[in-house]
Amino acid sequence: MITALGLLVGISWEGSFTLAVAEIVVNYPQNRLLLKNLLAVGLVLVVLPAWRLYILPRSDPKIMRYYEGRMPPLVALWRPWDPVKDYKKSKTERWMDKPMAGV
């Protein structure tokens, strides 16, 4: 039931984006194809990282355990999730884990 509802919401968002792009493009008849493609690329650049960093980890318990309940680092955008490979923290990530003095 929840999966069906999620699919329904996804399809409605897809319809909303399609209609919005069509309404924007209709105002620029000489550059319709270029504008439509630029808007599509822009949507992918905004939506895909948000999905990969925020939605996907919360929907998969294996990924949640892999990242120990924290948000994935930005390298998760281009690196495939590999539970076998040990994730080693960089110096910056280790420094960020230390508690701040006097706080």
Backbone as XML, in Angstrom:
<?xml version="1.0"?>
<chain id="A" units="angstrom">
  <residue number="1" name="MET">
    <atom name="N" x="0.823" y="-1.193" z="0.000"/>
    <atom name="CA" x="0.000" y="0.000" z="0.000"/>
    <atom name="C" x="0.871" y="1.261" z="0.000"/>
  </residue>
  <residue number="2" name="ILE">
    <atom name="N" x="1.897" y="1.258" z="0.851"/>
    <atom name="CA" x="2.780" y="2.419" z="0.925"/>
    <atom name="C" x="3.557" y="2.576" z="-0.375"/>
  </residue>
  <residue number="3" name="THR">
    <atom name="N" x="3.982" y="1.454" z="-0.951"/>
    <atom name="CA" x="4.701" y="1.510" z="-2.222"/>
    <atom name="C" x="3.814" y="2.083" z="-3.320"/>
  </residue>
  <residue number="4" name="ALA">
    <atom name="N" x="2.558" y="1.682" z="-3.343"/>
    <atom name="CA" x="1.625" y="2.197" z="-4.345"/>
    <atom name="C" x="1.412" y="3.697" z="-4.161"/>
  </residue>
  <residue number="5" name="LEU">
    <atom name="N" x="1.311" y="4.134" z="-2.922"/>
    <atom name="CA" x="1.141" y="5.560" z="-2.649"/>
    <atom name="C" x="2.386" y="6.341" z="-3.077"/>
  </residue>
  <residue number="6" name="GLY">
    <atom name="N" x="3.563" y="5.786" z="-2.790"/>
    <atom name="CA" x="4.807" y="6.428" z="-3.215"/>
    <atom name="C" x="4.902" y="6.537" z="-4.725"/>
  </residue>
  <residue number="7" name="LEU">
    <atom name="N" x="4.483" y="5.487" z="-5.419"/>
    <atom name="CA" x="4.482" y="5.505" z="-6.879"/>
    <atom name="C" x="3.510" y="6.555" z="-7.406"/>
  </residue>
  <residue number="8" name="LEU">
    <atom name="N" x="2.356" y="6.652" z="-6.778"/>
    <atom name="CA" x="1.359" y="7.642" z="-7.185"/>
    <atom name="C" x="1.884" y="9.066" z="-6.986"/>
  </residue>
  <residue number="9" name="VAL">
    <atom name="N" x="2.534" y="9.311" z="-5.876"/>
    <atom name="CA" x="3.112" y="10.637" z="-5.618"/>
    <atom name="C" x="4.204" y="10.941" z="-6.643"/>
  </residue>
  <residue number="10" name="GLY">
    <atom name="N" x="5.046" y="9.948" z="-6.934"/>
    <atom name="CA" x="6.105" y="10.140" z="-7.924"/>
    <atom name="C" x="5.561" y="10.468" z="-9.300"/>
  </residue>
  <residue number="11" name="ILE">
    <atom name="N" x="4.518" y="9.771" z="-9.700"/>
    <atom name="CA" x="3.912" y="10.028" z="-11.011"/>
    <atom name="C" x="3.278" y="11.418" z="-11.046"/>
  </residue>
  <residue number="12" name="SER">
    <atom name="N" x="2.665" y="11.833" z="-9.939"/>
    <atom name="CA" x="2.061" y="13.166" z="-9.922"/>
    <atom name="C" x="3.134" y="14.256" z="-9.989"/>
  </residue>
  <residue number="13" name="TRP">
    <atom name="N" x="4.276" y="14.051" z="-9.322"/>
    <atom name="CA" x="5.375" y="15.019" z="-9.415"/>
    <atom name="C" x="5.914" y="15.073" z="-10.838"/>
  </residue>
  <residue number="14" name="GLU">
    <atom name="N" x="6.021" y="13.914" z="-11.483"/>
    <atom name="CA" x="6.508" y="13.875" z="-12.860"/>
    <atom name="C" x="5.569" y="14.668" z="-13.765"/>
  </residue>
  <residue number="15" name="GLY">
    <atom name="N" x="4.277" y="14.500" z="-13.565"/>
    <atom name="CA" x="3.300" y="15.256" z="-14.342"/>
    <atom name="C" x="3.393" y="16.752" z="-14.082"/>
  </residue>
  <residue number="16" name="SER">
    <atom name="N" x="3.616" y="17.119" z="-12.832"/>
    <atom name="CA" x="3.751" y="18.540" z="-12.484"/>
    <atom name="C" x="4.970" y="19.163" z="-13.152"/>
  </residue>
  <residue number="17" name="PHE">
    <atom name="N" x="6.100" y="18.458" z="-13.110"/>
    <atom name="CA" x="7.311" y="18.971" z="-13.746"/>
    <atom name="C" x="7.133" y="19.079" z="-15.260"/>
  </residue>
  <residue number="18" name="THR">
    <atom name="N" x="6.501" y="18.089" z="-15.866"/>
    <atom name="CA" x="6.274" y="18.118" z="-17.314"/>
    <atom name="C" x="5.406" y="19.310" z="-17.700"/>
  </residue>
  <residue number="19" name="LEU">
    <atom name="N" x="4.344" y="19.538" z="-16.947"/>
    <atom name="CA" x="3.454" y="20.663" z="-17.228"/>
    <atom name="C" x="4.168" y="22.000" z="-17.012"/>
  </residue>
  <residue number="20" name="ALA">
    <atom name="N" x="4.954" y="22.107" z="-15.950"/>
    <atom name="CA" x="5.677" y="23.351" z="-15.672"/>
    <atom name="C" x="6.675" y="23.667" z="-16.783"/>
  </residue>
  <residue number="21" name="VAL">
    <atom name="N" x="7.421" y="22.665" z="-17.224"/>
    <atom name="CA" x="8.388" y="22.875" z="-18.307"/>
    <atom name="C" x="7.661" y="23.268" z="-19.589"/>
  </residue>
  <residue number="22" name="ALA">
    <atom name="N" x="6.550" y="22.627" z="-19.888"/>
    <atom name="CA" x="5.787" y="22.953" z="-21.099"/>
    <atom name="C" x="5.269" y="24.390" z="-21.053"/>
  </residue>
  <residue number="23" name="GLU">
    <atom name="N" x="4.823" y="24.839" z="-19.883"/>
    <atom name="CA" x="4.314" y="26.209" z="-19.751"/>
    <atom name="C" x="5.430" y="27.240" z="-19.894"/>
  </residue>
  <residue number="24" name="ILE">
    <atom name="N" x="6.612" y="26.935" z="-19.404"/>
    <atom name="CA" x="7.740" y="27.861" z="-19.534"/>
    <atom name="C" x="8.199" y="27.927" z="-20.988"/>
  </residue>
  <residue number="25" name="VAL">
    <atom name="N" x="8.294" y="26.777" z="-21.631"/>
    <atom name="CA" x="8.807" y="26.692" z="-22.999"/>
    <atom name="C" x="7.873" y="27.366" z="-23.996"/>
  </residue>
  <residue number="26" name="VAL">
    <atom name="N" x="6.575" y="27.371" z="-23.752"/>
    <atom name="CA" x="5.615" y="27.939" z="-24.711"/>
    <atom name="C" x="5.847" y="29.445" z="-24.904"/>
  </residue>
  <residue number="27" name="ASN">
    <atom name="N" x="6.460" y="30.106" z="-23.944"/>
    <atom name="CA" x="6.725" y="31.543" z="-24.054"/>
    <atom name="C" x="7.939" y="31.866" z="-24.925"/>
  </residue>
  <residue number="28" name="TYR">
    <atom name="N" x="8.731" y="30.868" z="-25.286"/>
    <atom name="CA" x="9.942" y="31.067" z="-26.088"/>
    <atom name="C" x="9.898" y="30.157" z="-27.315"/>
  </residue>
  <residue number="29" name="PRO">
    <atom name="N" x="9.108" y="30.507" z="-28.332"/>
    <atom name="CA" x="8.917" y="29.603" z="-29.475"/>
    <atom name="C" x="10.181" y="29.371" z="-30.309"/>
  </residue>
  <residue number="30" name="GLN">
    <atom name="N" x="11.101" y="30.332" z="-30.359"/>
    <atom name="CA" x="12.271" y="30.162" z="-31.212"/>
    <atom name="C" x="13.324" y="29.239" z="-30.593"/>
  </residue>
  <residue number="31" name="ASN">
    <atom name="N" x="13.323" y="29.058" z="-29.296"/>
    <atom name="CA" x="14.338" y="28.221" z="-28.631"/>
    <atom name="C" x="13.705" y="27.115" z="-27.788"/>
  </residue>
  <residue number="32" name="ARG">
    <atom name="N" x="12.624" y="26.538" z="-28.240"/>
    <atom name="CA" x="11.903" y="25.544" z="-27.433"/>
    <atom name="C" x="12.757" y="24.342" z="-27.064"/>
  </residue>
  <residue number="33" name="LEU">
    <atom name="N" x="13.410" y="23.749" z="-28.046"/>
    <atom name="CA" x="14.183" y="22.535" z="-27.798"/>
    <atom name="C" x="15.348" y="22.807" z="-26.852"/>
  </residue>
  <residue number="34" name="LEU">
    <atom name="N" x="16.068" y="23.894" z="-27.090"/>
    <atom name="CA" x="17.198" y="24.243" z="-26.229"/>
    <atom name="C" x="16.734" y="24.507" z="-24.799"/>
  </residue>
  <residue number="35" name="LEU">
    <atom name="N" x="15.686" y="25.289" z="-24.642"/>
    <atom name="CA" x="15.186" y="25.618" z="-23.312"/>
    <atom name="C" x="14.658" y="24.384" z="-22.584"/>
  </residue>
  <residue number="36" name="LYS">
    <atom name="N" x="13.960" y="23.527" z="-23.311"/>
    <atom name="CA" x="13.433" y="22.298" z="-22.703"/>
    <atom name="C" x="14.574" y="21.412" z="-22.194"/>
  </residue>
  <residue number="37" name="ASN">
    <atom name="N" x="15.630" y="21.286" z="-22.990"/>
    <atom name="CA" x="16.776" y="20.482" z="-22.574"/>
    <atom name="C" x="17.530" y="21.119" z="-21.410"/>
  </residue>
  <residue number="38" name="LEU">
    <atom name="N" x="17.684" y="22.440" z="-21.419"/>
    <atom name="CA" x="18.350" y="23.122" z="-20.303"/>
    <atom name="C" x="17.566" y="22.961" z="-19.002"/>
  </residue>
  <residue number="39" name="LEU">
    <atom name="N" x="16.251" y="23.070" z="-19.079"/>
    <atom name="CA" x="15.427" y="22.873" z="-17.884"/>
    <atom name="C" x="15.513" y="21.435" z="-17.388"/>
  </residue>
  <residue number="40" name="ALA">
    <atom name="N" x="15.553" y="20.478" z="-18.299"/>
    <atom name="CA" x="15.676" y="19.070" z="-17.902"/>
    <atom name="C" x="17.007" y="18.820" z="-17.204"/>
  </residue>
  <residue number="41" name="VAL">
    <atom name="N" x="18.087" y="19.355" z="-17.751"/>
    <atom name="CA" x="19.406" y="19.195" z="-17.125"/>
    <atom name="C" x="19.428" y="19.888" z="-15.765"/>
  </residue>
  <residue number="42" name="GLY">
    <atom name="N" x="18.840" y="21.072" z="-15.682"/>
    <atom name="CA" x="18.777" y="21.784" z="-14.402"/>
    <atom name="C" x="18.013" y="21.007" z="-13.343"/>
  </residue>
  <residue number="43" name="LEU">
    <atom name="N" x="16.899" y="20.410" z="-13.731"/>
    <atom name="CA" x="16.128" y="19.600" z="-12.786"/>
    <atom name="C" x="16.925" y="18.391" z="-12.307"/>
  </residue>
  <residue number="44" name="VAL">
    <atom name="N" x="17.641" y="17.753" z="-13.222"/>
    <atom name="CA" x="18.465" y="16.602" z="-12.837"/>
    <atom name="C" x="19.561" y="17.041" z="-11.873"/>
  </residue>
  <residue number="45" name="LEU">
    <atom name="N" x="20.184" y="18.194" z="-12.135"/>
    <atom name="CA" x="21.255" y="18.681" z="-11.264"/>
    <atom name="C" x="20.759" y="19.031" z="-9.862"/>
  </residue>
  <residue number="46" name="VAL">
    <atom name="N" x="19.495" y="19.383" z="-9.733"/>
    <atom name="CA" x="18.939" y="19.715" z="-8.415"/>
    <atom name="C" x="18.352" y="18.485" z="-7.727"/>
  </residue>
  <residue number="47" name="VAL">
    <atom name="N" x="17.584" y="17.695" z="-8.460"/>
    <atom name="CA" x="16.832" y="16.597" z="-7.850"/>
    <atom name="C" x="17.697" y="15.369" z="-7.574"/>
  </residue>
  <residue number="48" name="LEU">
    <atom name="N" x="18.580" y="15.006" z="-8.490"/>
    <atom name="CA" x="19.372" y="13.783" z="-8.320"/>
    <atom name="C" x="20.281" y="13.815" z="-7.087"/>
  </residue>
  <residue number="49" name="PRO">
    <atom name="N" x="21.042" y="14.893" z="-6.845"/>
    <atom name="CA" x="21.846" y="14.903" z="-5.617"/>
    <atom name="C" x="20.994" y="14.858" z="-4.346"/>
  </residue>
  <residue number="50" name="ALA">
    <atom name="N" x="19.866" y="15.540" z="-4.352"/>
    <atom name="CA" x="18.996" y="15.504" z="-3.175"/>
    <atom name="C" x="18.476" y="14.096" z="-2.934"/>
  </residue>
  <residue number="51" name="TRP">
    <atom name="N" x="18.092" y="13.418" z="-3.994"/>
    <atom name="CA" x="17.612" y="12.036" z="-3.860"/>
    <atom name="C" x="18.723" y="11.131" z="-3.352"/>
  </residue>
  <residue number="52" name="ARG">
    <atom name="N" x="19.915" y="11.258" z="-3.933"/>
    <atom name="CA" x="21.034" y="10.364" z="-3.591"/>
    <atom name="C" x="21.520" y="10.585" z="-2.160"/>
  </residue>
  <residue number="53" name="LEU">
    <atom name="N" x="21.533" y="11.840" z="-1.695"/>
    <atom name="CA" x="22.093" y="12.134" z="-0.376"/>
    <atom name="C" x="21.068" y="12.100" z="0.755"/>
  </residue>
  <residue number="54" name="TYR">
    <atom name="N" x="19.799" y="12.386" z="0.479"/>
    <atom name="CA" x="18.822" y="12.497" z="1.558"/>
    <atom name="C" x="17.734" y="11.428" z="1.521"/>
  </residue>
  <residue number="55" name="ILE">
    <atom name="N" x="17.172" y="11.158" z="0.366"/>
    <atom name="CA" x="16.041" y="10.237" z="0.285"/>
    <atom name="C" x="16.492" y="8.785" z="0.276"/>
  </residue>
  <residue number="56" name="LEU">
    <atom name="N" x="17.450" y="8.437" z="-0.579"/>
    <atom name="CA" x="17.902" y="7.054" z="-0.697"/>
    <atom name="C" x="18.440" y="6.484" z="0.616"/>
  </residue>
  <residue number="57" name="PRO">
    <atom name="N" x="19.327" y="7.184" z="1.341"/>
    <atom name="CA" x="19.822" y="6.599" z="2.599"/>
    <atom name="C" x="18.729" y="6.352" z="3.635"/>
  </residue>
  <residue number="58" name="ARG">
    <atom name="N" x="17.711" y="7.184" z="3.660"/>
    <atom name="CA" x="16.642" y="6.997" z="4.647"/>
    <atom name="C" x="15.687" y="5.867" z="4.263"/>
  </residue>
  <residue number="59" name="SER">
    <atom name="N" x="15.659" y="5.501" z="2.996"/>
    <atom name="CA" x="14.725" y="4.469" z="2.561"/>
    <atom name="C" x="15.322" y="3.070" z="2.580"/>
  </residue>
  <residue number="60" name="ASP">
    <atom name="N" x="16.631" y="2.954" z="2.731"/>
    <atom name="CA" x="17.286" y="1.648" z="2.706"/>
    <atom name="C" x="18.018" y="1.412" z="4.029"/>
  </residue>
  <residue number="61" name="PRO">
    <atom name="N" x="17.564" y="0.437" z="4.835"/>
    <atom name="CA" x="18.199" y="0.195" z="6.136"/>
    <atom name="C" x="19.673" y="-0.198" z="6.026"/>
  </residue>
  <residue number="62" name="LYS">
    <atom name="N" x="20.054" y="-0.877" z="4.936"/>
    <atom name="CA" x="21.458" y="-1.261" z="4.771"/>
    <atom name="C" x="22.344" y="-0.031" z="4.622"/>
  </residue>
  <residue number="63" name="ILE">
    <atom name="N" x="21.866" y="0.938" z="3.868"/>
    <atom name="CA" x="22.646" y="2.165" z="3.684"/>
    <atom name="C" x="22.692" y="2.947" z="4.991"/>
  </residue>
  <residue number="64" name="MET">
    <atom name="N" x="21.594" y="2.956" z="5.745"/>
    <atom name="CA" x="21.583" y="3.637" z="7.049"/>
    <atom name="C" x="22.625" y="3.035" z="7.979"/>
  </residue>
  <residue number="65" name="ARG">
    <atom name="N" x="22.696" y="1.700" z="8.015"/>
    <atom name="CA" x="23.698" y="1.044" z="8.867"/>
    <atom name="C" x="25.106" y="1.326" z="8.369"/>
  </residue>
  <residue number="66" name="TYR">
    <atom name="N" x="25.281" y="1.359" z="7.057"/>
    <atom name="CA" x="26.598" y="1.595" z="6.476"/>
    <atom name="C" x="27.128" y="2.967" z="6.878"/>
  </residue>
  <residue number="67" name="TYR">
    <atom name="N" x="26.273" y="3.963" z="6.862"/>
    <atom name="CA" x="26.684" y="5.317" z="7.236"/>
    <atom name="C" x="26.420" y="5.615" z="8.706"/>
  </residue>
  <residue number="68" name="GLU">
    <atom name="N" x="26.072" y="4.620" z="9.478"/>
    <atom name="CA" x="25.881" y="4.726" z="10.931"/>
    <atom name="C" x="24.887" y="5.818" z="11.303"/>
  </residue>
  <residue number="69" name="GLY">
    <atom name="N" x="23.814" y="5.953" z="10.537"/>
    <atom name="CA" x="22.767" y="6.912" z="10.855"/>
    <atom name="C" x="23.090" y="8.349" z="10.490"/>
  </residue>
  <residue number="70" name="ARG">
    <atom name="N" x="24.316" y="8.623" z="10.017"/>
    <atom name="CA" x="24.680" y="9.984" z="9.617"/>
    <atom name="C" x="24.424" y="10.165" z="8.126"/>
  </residue>
  <residue number="71" name="MET">
    <atom name="N" x="24.430" y="11.391" z="7.697"/>
    <atom name="CA" x="24.248" y="11.679" z="6.280"/>
    <atom name="C" x="25.493" y="11.231" z="5.520"/>
  </residue>
  <residue number="72" name="PRO">
    <atom name="N" x="25.326" y="10.714" z="4.313"/>
    <atom name="CA" x="26.485" y="10.315" z="3.517"/>
    <atom name="C" x="27.325" y="11.534" z="3.132"/>
  </residue>
  <residue number="73" name="PRO">
    <atom name="N" x="28.625" y="11.347" z="2.962"/>
    <atom name="CA" x="29.455" y="12.466" z="2.499"/>
    <atom name="C" x="29.150" y="12.792" z="1.040"/>
  </residue>
  <residue number="74" name="LEU">
    <atom name="N" x="29.600" y="13.943" z="0.583"/>
    <atom name="CA" x="29.322" y="14.352" z="-0.795"/>
    <atom name="C" x="29.909" y="13.402" z="-1.828"/>
  </residue>
  <residue number="75" name="VAL">
    <atom name="N" x="30.965" y="12.665" z="-1.473"/>
    <atom name="CA" x="31.535" y="11.721" z="-2.447"/>
    <atom name="C" x="30.546" y="10.611" z="-2.775"/>
  </residue>
  <residue number="76" name="ALA">
    <atom name="N" x="29.501" y="10.448" z="-1.978"/>
    <atom name="CA" x="28.485" y="9.430" z="-2.261"/>
    <atom name="C" x="27.708" y="9.753" z="-3.539"/>
  </residue>
  <residue number="77" name="LEU">
    <atom name="N" x="27.805" y="10.991" z="-4.021"/>
    <atom name="CA" x="27.134" y="11.344" z="-5.273"/>
    <atom name="C" x="27.735" y="10.608" z="-6.459"/>
  </residue>
  <residue number="78" name="TRP">
    <atom name="N" x="29.039" y="10.442" z="-6.481"/>
    <atom name="CA" x="29.672" y="9.808" z="-7.638"/>
    <atom name="C" x="30.297" y="8.463" z="-7.325"/>
  </residue>
  <residue number="79" name="ARG">
    <atom name="N" x="30.348" y="8.085" z="-6.058"/>
    <atom name="CA" x="30.904" y="6.789" z="-5.696"/>
    <atom name="C" x="29.762" y="5.820" z="-5.434"/>
  </residue>
  <residue number="80" name="PRO">
    <atom name="N" x="29.798" y="4.636" z="-6.039"/>
    <atom name="CA" x="28.734" y="3.667" z="-5.759"/>
    <atom name="C" x="28.819" y="3.170" z="-4.324"/>
  </residue>
  <residue number="81" name="TRP">
    <atom name="N" x="27.674" y="2.866" z="-3.756"/>
    <atom name="CA" x="27.636" y="2.349" z="-2.392"/>
    <atom name="C" x="28.151" y="0.930" z="-2.404"/>
  </residue>
  <residue number="82" name="ASP">
    <atom name="N" x="29.159" y="0.649" z="-1.584"/>
    <atom name="CA" x="29.769" y="-0.673" z="-1.545"/>
    <atom name="C" x="29.911" y="-1.099" z="-0.089"/>
  </residue>
  <residue number="83" name="PRO">
    <atom name="N" x="29.015" y="-1.960" z="0.419"/>
    <atom name="CA" x="29.070" y="-2.340" z="1.827"/>
    <atom name="C" x="30.287" y="-3.183" z="2.170"/>
  </residue>
  <residue number="84" name="VAL">
    <atom name="N" x="30.914" y="-3.822" z="1.186"/>
    <atom name="CA" x="32.069" y="-4.671" z="1.452"/>
    <atom name="C" x="33.307" y="-3.819" z="1.695"/>
  </residue>
  <residue number="85" name="LYS">
    <atom name="N" x="33.425" y="-2.745" z="0.927"/>
    <atom name="CA" x="34.587" y="-1.875" z="1.058"/>
    <atom name="C" x="34.475" y="-1.072" z="2.353"/>
  </residue>
  <residue number="86" name="ASP">
    <atom name="N" x="35.541" y="-1.063" z="3.121"/>
    <atom name="CA" x="35.540" y="-0.323" z="4.378"/>
    <atom name="C" x="35.652" y="1.166" z="4.086"/>
  </residue>
  <residue number="87" name="TYR">
    <atom name="N" x="34.730" y="1.931" z="4.642"/>
    <atom name="CA" x="34.747" y="3.371" z="4.453"/>
    <atom name="C" x="35.705" y="3.975" z="5.466"/>
  </residue>
  <residue number="88" name="LYS">
    <atom name="N" x="36.760" y="4.595" z="4.966"/>
    <atom name="CA" x="37.737" y="5.242" z="5.841"/>
    <atom name="C" x="37.475" y="6.736" z="5.825"/>
  </residue>
  <residue number="89" name="LYS">
    <atom name="N" x="37.472" y="7.316" z="7.003"/>
    <atom name="CA" x="37.206" y="8.741" z="7.117"/>
    <atom name="C" x="38.446" y="9.547" z="6.746"/>
  </residue>
  <residue number="90" name="SER">
    <atom name="N" x="38.214" y="10.672" z="6.106"/>
    <atom name="CA" x="39.308" y="11.579" z="5.780"/>
    <atom name="C" x="39.690" y="12.352" z="7.039"/>
  </residue>
  <residue number="91" name="LYS">
    <atom name="N" x="40.790" y="13.102" z="6.977"/>
    <atom name="CA" x="41.215" y="13.908" z="8.126"/>
    <atom name="C" x="40.133" y="14.911" z="8.506"/>
  </residue>
  <residue number="92" name="THR">
    <atom name="N" x="39.513" y="15.511" z="7.510"/>
    <atom name="CA" x="38.466" y="16.499" z="7.782"/>
    <atom name="C" x="37.288" y="15.856" z="8.504"/>
  </residue>
  <residue number="93" name="GLU">
    <atom name="N" x="36.863" y="14.671" z="8.069"/>
    <atom name="CA" x="35.738" y="14.000" z="8.719"/>
    <atom name="C" x="36.095" y="13.576" z="10.138"/>
  </residue>
  <residue number="94" name="ARG">
    <atom name="N" x="37.332" y="13.121" z="10.354"/>
    <atom name="CA" x="37.742" y="12.760" z="11.718"/>
    <atom name="C" x="37.774" y="13.994" z="12.602"/>
  </residue>
  <residue number="95" name="TRP">
    <atom name="N" x="38.247" y="15.131" z="12.056"/>
    <atom name="CA" x="38.295" y="16.368" z="12.815"/>
    <atom name="C" x="36.883" y="16.832" z="13.168"/>
  </residue>
  <residue number="96" name="MET">
    <atom name="N" x="35.933" y="16.648" z="12.239"/>
    <atom name="CA" x="34.561" y="17.083" z="12.488"/>
    <atom name="C" x="33.877" y="16.226" z="13.548"/>
  </residue>
  <residue number="97" name="ASP">
    <atom name="N" x="34.332" y="14.990" z="13.750"/>
    <atom name="CA" x="33.739" y="14.109" z="14.753"/>
    <atom name="C" x="34.169" y="14.456" z="16.176"/>
  </residue>
  <residue number="98" name="LYS">
    <atom name="N" x="35.288" y="15.193" z="16.318"/>
    <atom name="CA" x="35.783" y="15.531" z="17.653"/>
    <atom name="C" x="34.878" y="16.582" z="18.285"/>
  </residue>
  <residue number="99" name="PRO">
    <atom name="N" x="34.605" y="16.449" z="19.584"/>
    <atom name="CA" x="33.793" y="17.474" z="20.243"/>
    <atom name="C" x="34.572" y="18.782" z="20.345"/>
  </residue>
  <residue number="100" name="MET">
    <atom name="N" x="33.851" y="19.886" z="20.267"/>
    <atom name="CA" x="34.493" y="21.196" z="20.350"/>
    <atom name="C" x="34.809" y="21.516" z="21.798"/>
  </residue>
  <residue number="101" name="ALA">
    <atom name="N" x="35.963" y="22.108" z="22.035"/>
    <atom name="CA" x="36.378" y="22.476" z="23.391"/>
    <atom name="C" x="35.547" y="23.657" z="23.873"/>
  </residue>
  <residue number="102" name="GLY">
    <atom name="N" x="35.098" y="23.567" z="25.097"/>
    <atom name="CA" x="34.357" y="24.660" z="25.704"/>
    <atom name="C" x="32.896" y="24.740" z="25.305"/>
  </residue>
  <residue number="103" name="VAL">
    <atom name="N" x="32.404" y="23.733" z="24.620"/>
    <atom name="CA" x="30.992" y="23.770" z="24.200"/>
    <atom name="C" x="30.217" y="22.765" z="24.993"/>
  </residue>
</chain>
